[in-house]
Amino acid sequence: MEALIIVAHGSKVKTSNDEIKNIVEKIKANLENNELLVLYSFLELTEPSIFISMNKAIANGCNVIKIFPYFLAAGKHVKEDIPIEIRKFKKQYPDIKFELLPHIGECKGIENLILSNI
């Protein structure tokens, strides 16, 4: 089984965090099958943390875990913080494949997505 974990910054503002939860619910609703466990996590200010979500994926028997940084640009969280967490898990669970996906700003077609909203 595979997991997709959407990792966002986290906010003191509940409605901001709720946006991430809503995106995950929409992703789940668009899935053809239940072979993908979709979770969300936050790096700061709220739960669940990336640690909690990664452990949840492992507890659900996922042997492939893909991490999607919900960040527009490659700042410190994308370049350092998220990879550090992934390395910790890779060391502890060498039989599980952890894959860091491109952040939003590096996603294919981001320019078309932007243009489609004008």
PDB file of C-alpha atoms in Angstrom:
ATOM      1  CA  MET A   1       0.000   0.000   0.000  1.00  0.00           C
ATOM      2  CA  GLU A   2       1.141   3.545  -0.709  1.00  0.00           C
ATOM      3  CA  ALA A   3       0.678   6.752   1.233  1.00  0.00           C
ATOM      4  CA  LEU A   4       0.673  10.364   0.147  1.00  0.00           C
ATOM      5  CA  ILE A   5       1.373  12.884   2.884  1.00  0.00           C
ATOM      6  CA  ILE A   6       0.657  16.538   2.151  1.00  0.00           C
ATOM      7  CA  VAL A   7       3.013  18.579   4.346  1.00  0.00           C
ATOM      8  CA  ALA A   8       2.071  22.208   4.976  1.00  0.00           C
ATOM      9  CA  HIS A   9       3.573  24.849   7.231  1.00  0.00           C
ATOM     10  CA  GLY A  10       0.809  25.058   9.803  1.00  0.00           C
ATOM     11  CA  SER A  11      -0.851  28.154  11.165  1.00  0.00           C
ATOM     12  CA  LYS A  12      -2.325  29.613  14.330  1.00  0.00           C
ATOM     13  CA  VAL A  13      -5.349  30.384  12.159  1.00  0.00           C
ATOM     14  CA  LYS A  14      -7.685  27.373  12.169  1.00  0.00           C
ATOM     15  CA  THR A  15      -9.236  28.196   8.791  1.00  0.00           C
ATOM     16  CA  SER A  16      -5.802  28.110   7.173  1.00  0.00           C
ATOM     17  CA  ASN A  17      -5.170  24.603   8.503  1.00  0.00           C
ATOM     18  CA  ASP A  18      -8.688  23.597   7.485  1.00  0.00           C
ATOM     19  CA  GLU A  19      -7.826  24.444   3.870  1.00  0.00           C
ATOM     20  CA  ILE A  20      -5.213  21.684   3.895  1.00  0.00           C
ATOM     21  CA  LYS A  21      -7.657  19.229   5.448  1.00  0.00           C
ATOM     22  CA  ASN A  22     -10.213  20.122   2.765  1.00  0.00           C
ATOM     23  CA  ILE A  23      -7.699  19.596  -0.036  1.00  0.00           C
ATOM     24  CA  VAL A  24      -6.901  16.140   1.329  1.00  0.00           C
ATOM     25  CA  GLU A  25     -10.621  15.305   1.465  1.00  0.00           C
ATOM     26  CA  LYS A  26     -11.017  16.397  -2.181  1.00  0.00           C
ATOM     27  CA  ILE A  27      -8.030  14.244  -3.190  1.00  0.00           C
ATOM     28  CA  LYS A  28      -9.562  11.248  -1.414  1.00  0.00           C
ATOM     29  CA  ALA A  29     -12.899  11.853  -3.149  1.00  0.00           C
ATOM     30  CA  ASN A  30     -11.173  11.824  -6.549  1.00  0.00           C
ATOM     31  CA  LEU A  31      -9.343   8.540  -5.999  1.00  0.00           C
ATOM     32  CA  GLU A  32     -10.456   5.580  -8.079  1.00  0.00           C
ATOM     33  CA  ASN A  33      -9.475   3.050  -5.411  1.00  0.00           C
ATOM     34  CA  ASN A  34      -8.495   2.805  -1.798  1.00  0.00           C
ATOM     35  CA  GLU A  35      -4.920   1.734  -2.472  1.00  0.00           C
ATOM     36  CA  LEU A  36      -3.594   5.191  -1.595  1.00  0.00           C
ATOM     37  CA  LEU A  37      -3.714   6.436   1.981  1.00  0.00           C
ATOM     38  CA  VAL A  38      -3.836  10.245   1.850  1.00  0.00           C
ATOM     39  CA  LEU A  39      -2.828  12.150   4.982  1.00  0.00           C
ATOM     40  CA  TYR A  40      -1.857  15.681   5.901  1.00  0.00           C
ATOM     41  CA  SER A  41       0.672  17.054   8.339  1.00  0.00           C
ATOM     42  CA  PHE A  42       2.073  20.344   9.518  1.00  0.00           C
ATOM     43  CA  LEU A  43       5.610  21.397  10.323  1.00  0.00           C
ATOM     44  CA  GLU A  44       4.725  23.989  12.935  1.00  0.00           C
ATOM     45  CA  LEU A  45       1.997  25.429  15.148  1.00  0.00           C
ATOM     46  CA  THR A  46      -0.543  22.583  14.910  1.00  0.00           C
ATOM     47  CA  GLU A  47      -0.996  18.838  14.654  1.00  0.00           C
ATOM     48  CA  PRO A  48      -0.624  16.314  13.201  1.00  0.00           C
ATOM     49  CA  SER A  49       3.119  16.672  12.786  1.00  0.00           C
ATOM     50  CA  ILE A  50       4.995  14.976   9.963  1.00  0.00           C
ATOM     51  CA  PHE A  51       6.217  12.490  12.596  1.00  0.00           C
ATOM     52  CA  ILE A  52       2.633  11.559  13.516  1.00  0.00           C
ATOM     53  CA  SER A  53       1.486  11.207   9.890  1.00  0.00           C
ATOM     54  CA  MET A  54       4.508   9.152   8.845  1.00  0.00           C
ATOM     55  CA  ASN A  55       3.944   6.802  11.771  1.00  0.00           C
ATOM     56  CA  LYS A  56       0.260   6.523  10.871  1.00  0.00           C
ATOM     57  CA  ALA A  57       1.179   5.542   7.299  1.00  0.00           C
ATOM     58  CA  ILE A  58       3.620   2.913   8.582  1.00  0.00           C
ATOM     59  CA  ALA A  59       1.056   1.572  11.076  1.00  0.00           C
ATOM     60  CA  ASN A  60      -1.376   1.178   8.159  1.00  0.00           C
ATOM     61  CA  GLY A  61       1.121  -1.054   6.344  1.00  0.00           C
ATOM     62  CA  CYS A  62       2.336   1.428   3.744  1.00  0.00           C
ATOM     63  CA  ASN A  63       5.627   0.392   2.169  1.00  0.00           C
ATOM     64  CA  VAL A  64       5.840   3.430  -0.123  1.00  0.00           C
ATOM     65  CA  ILE A  65       5.377   6.877   1.389  1.00  0.00           C
ATOM     66  CA  LYS A  66       5.370   9.928  -0.862  1.00  0.00           C
ATOM     67  CA  ILE A  67       5.743  13.319   0.755  1.00  0.00           C
ATOM     68  CA  PHE A  68       4.327  16.378  -1.027  1.00  0.00           C
ATOM     69  CA  PRO A  69       5.594  19.722   0.309  1.00  0.00           C
ATOM     70  CA  TYR A  70       2.682  22.138   0.119  1.00  0.00           C
ATOM     71  CA  PHE A  71       4.994  25.121  -0.309  1.00  0.00           C
ATOM     72  CA  LEU A  72       5.202  27.521  -3.237  1.00  0.00           C
ATOM     73  CA  ALA A  73       8.957  28.081  -3.040  1.00  0.00           C
ATOM     74  CA  ALA A  74      11.941  26.001  -1.914  1.00  0.00           C
ATOM     75  CA  GLY A  75      12.800  27.676   1.375  1.00  0.00           C
ATOM     76  CA  LYS A  76      14.270  26.161   4.517  1.00  0.00           C
ATOM     77  CA  HIS A  77      11.318  23.855   5.178  1.00  0.00           C
ATOM     78  CA  VAL A  78      11.506  22.323   1.697  1.00  0.00           C
ATOM     79  CA  LYS A  79      15.297  22.176   1.436  1.00  0.00           C
ATOM     80  CA  GLU A  80      16.170  21.195   5.007  1.00  0.00           C
ATOM     81  CA  ASP A  81      13.381  20.460   7.476  1.00  0.00           C
ATOM     82  CA  ILE A  82      11.331  17.964   5.477  1.00  0.00           C
ATOM     83  CA  PRO A  83      14.388  16.060   4.133  1.00  0.00           C
ATOM     84  CA  ILE A  84      15.765  15.790   7.696  1.00  0.00           C
ATOM     85  CA  GLU A  85      12.532  14.140   8.852  1.00  0.00           C
ATOM     86  CA  ILE A  86      12.565  11.774   5.869  1.00  0.00           C
ATOM     87  CA  ARG A  87      16.185  10.759   6.560  1.00  0.00           C
ATOM     88  CA  LYS A  88      15.264   9.892  10.155  1.00  0.00           C
ATOM     89  CA  PHE A  89      12.518   7.578   8.953  1.00  0.00           C
ATOM     90  CA  LYS A  90      14.674   6.034   6.216  1.00  0.00           C
ATOM     91  CA  LYS A  91      17.245   5.125   8.840  1.00  0.00           C
ATOM     92  CA  GLN A  92      14.645   3.611  11.155  1.00  0.00           C
ATOM     93  CA  TYR A  93      12.660   1.869   8.362  1.00  0.00           C
ATOM     94  CA  PRO A  94      15.102   0.841   5.596  1.00  0.00           C
ATOM     95  CA  ASP A  95      12.534  -1.453   3.930  1.00  0.00           C
ATOM     96  CA  ILE A  96      10.082   1.382   3.326  1.00  0.00           C
ATOM     97  CA  LYS A  97      10.508   3.617   0.288  1.00  0.00           C
ATOM     98  CA  PHE A  98      10.219   7.305   1.133  1.00  0.00           C
ATOM     99  CA  GLU A  99       9.943   9.691  -1.811  1.00  0.00           C
ATOM    100  CA  LEU A 100      10.086  13.476  -1.592  1.00  0.00           C
ATOM    101  CA  LEU A 101       7.920  14.937  -4.343  1.00  0.00           C
ATOM    102  CA  PRO A 102       8.449  18.384  -5.885  1.00  0.00           C
ATOM    103  CA  HIS A 103       7.002  21.330  -3.981  1.00  0.00           C
ATOM    104  CA  ILE A 104       4.140  23.258  -5.591  1.00  0.00           C
ATOM    105  CA  GLY A 105       6.376  25.813  -7.294  1.00  0.00           C
ATOM    106  CA  GLU A 106       8.229  23.009  -9.086  1.00  0.00           C
ATOM    107  CA  CYS A 107       5.164  21.040 -10.145  1.00  0.00           C
ATOM    108  CA  LYS A 108       4.689  20.448 -13.852  1.00  0.00           C
ATOM    109  CA  GLY A 109       2.083  22.786 -15.264  1.00  0.00           C
ATOM    110  CA  ILE A 110       2.093  25.273 -12.390  1.00  0.00           C
ATOM    111  CA  GLU A 111       2.180  28.095 -14.925  1.00  0.00           C
ATOM    112  CA  ASN A 112      -0.923  26.707 -16.652  1.00  0.00           C
ATOM    113  CA  LEU A 113      -2.691  26.343 -13.333  1.00  0.00           C
ATOM    114  CA  ILE A 114      -2.015  29.987 -12.571  1.00  0.00           C
ATOM    115  CA  LEU A 115      -3.168  31.090 -16.009  1.00  0.00           C
ATOM    116  CA  SER A 116      -6.320  28.975 -15.762  1.00  0.00           C
ATOM    117  CA  ASN A 117      -7.461  31.115 -12.834  1.00  0.00           C
ATOM    118  CA  ILE A 118      -7.400  34.499 -14.542  1.00  0.00           C
TER     119      ILE A 118
END
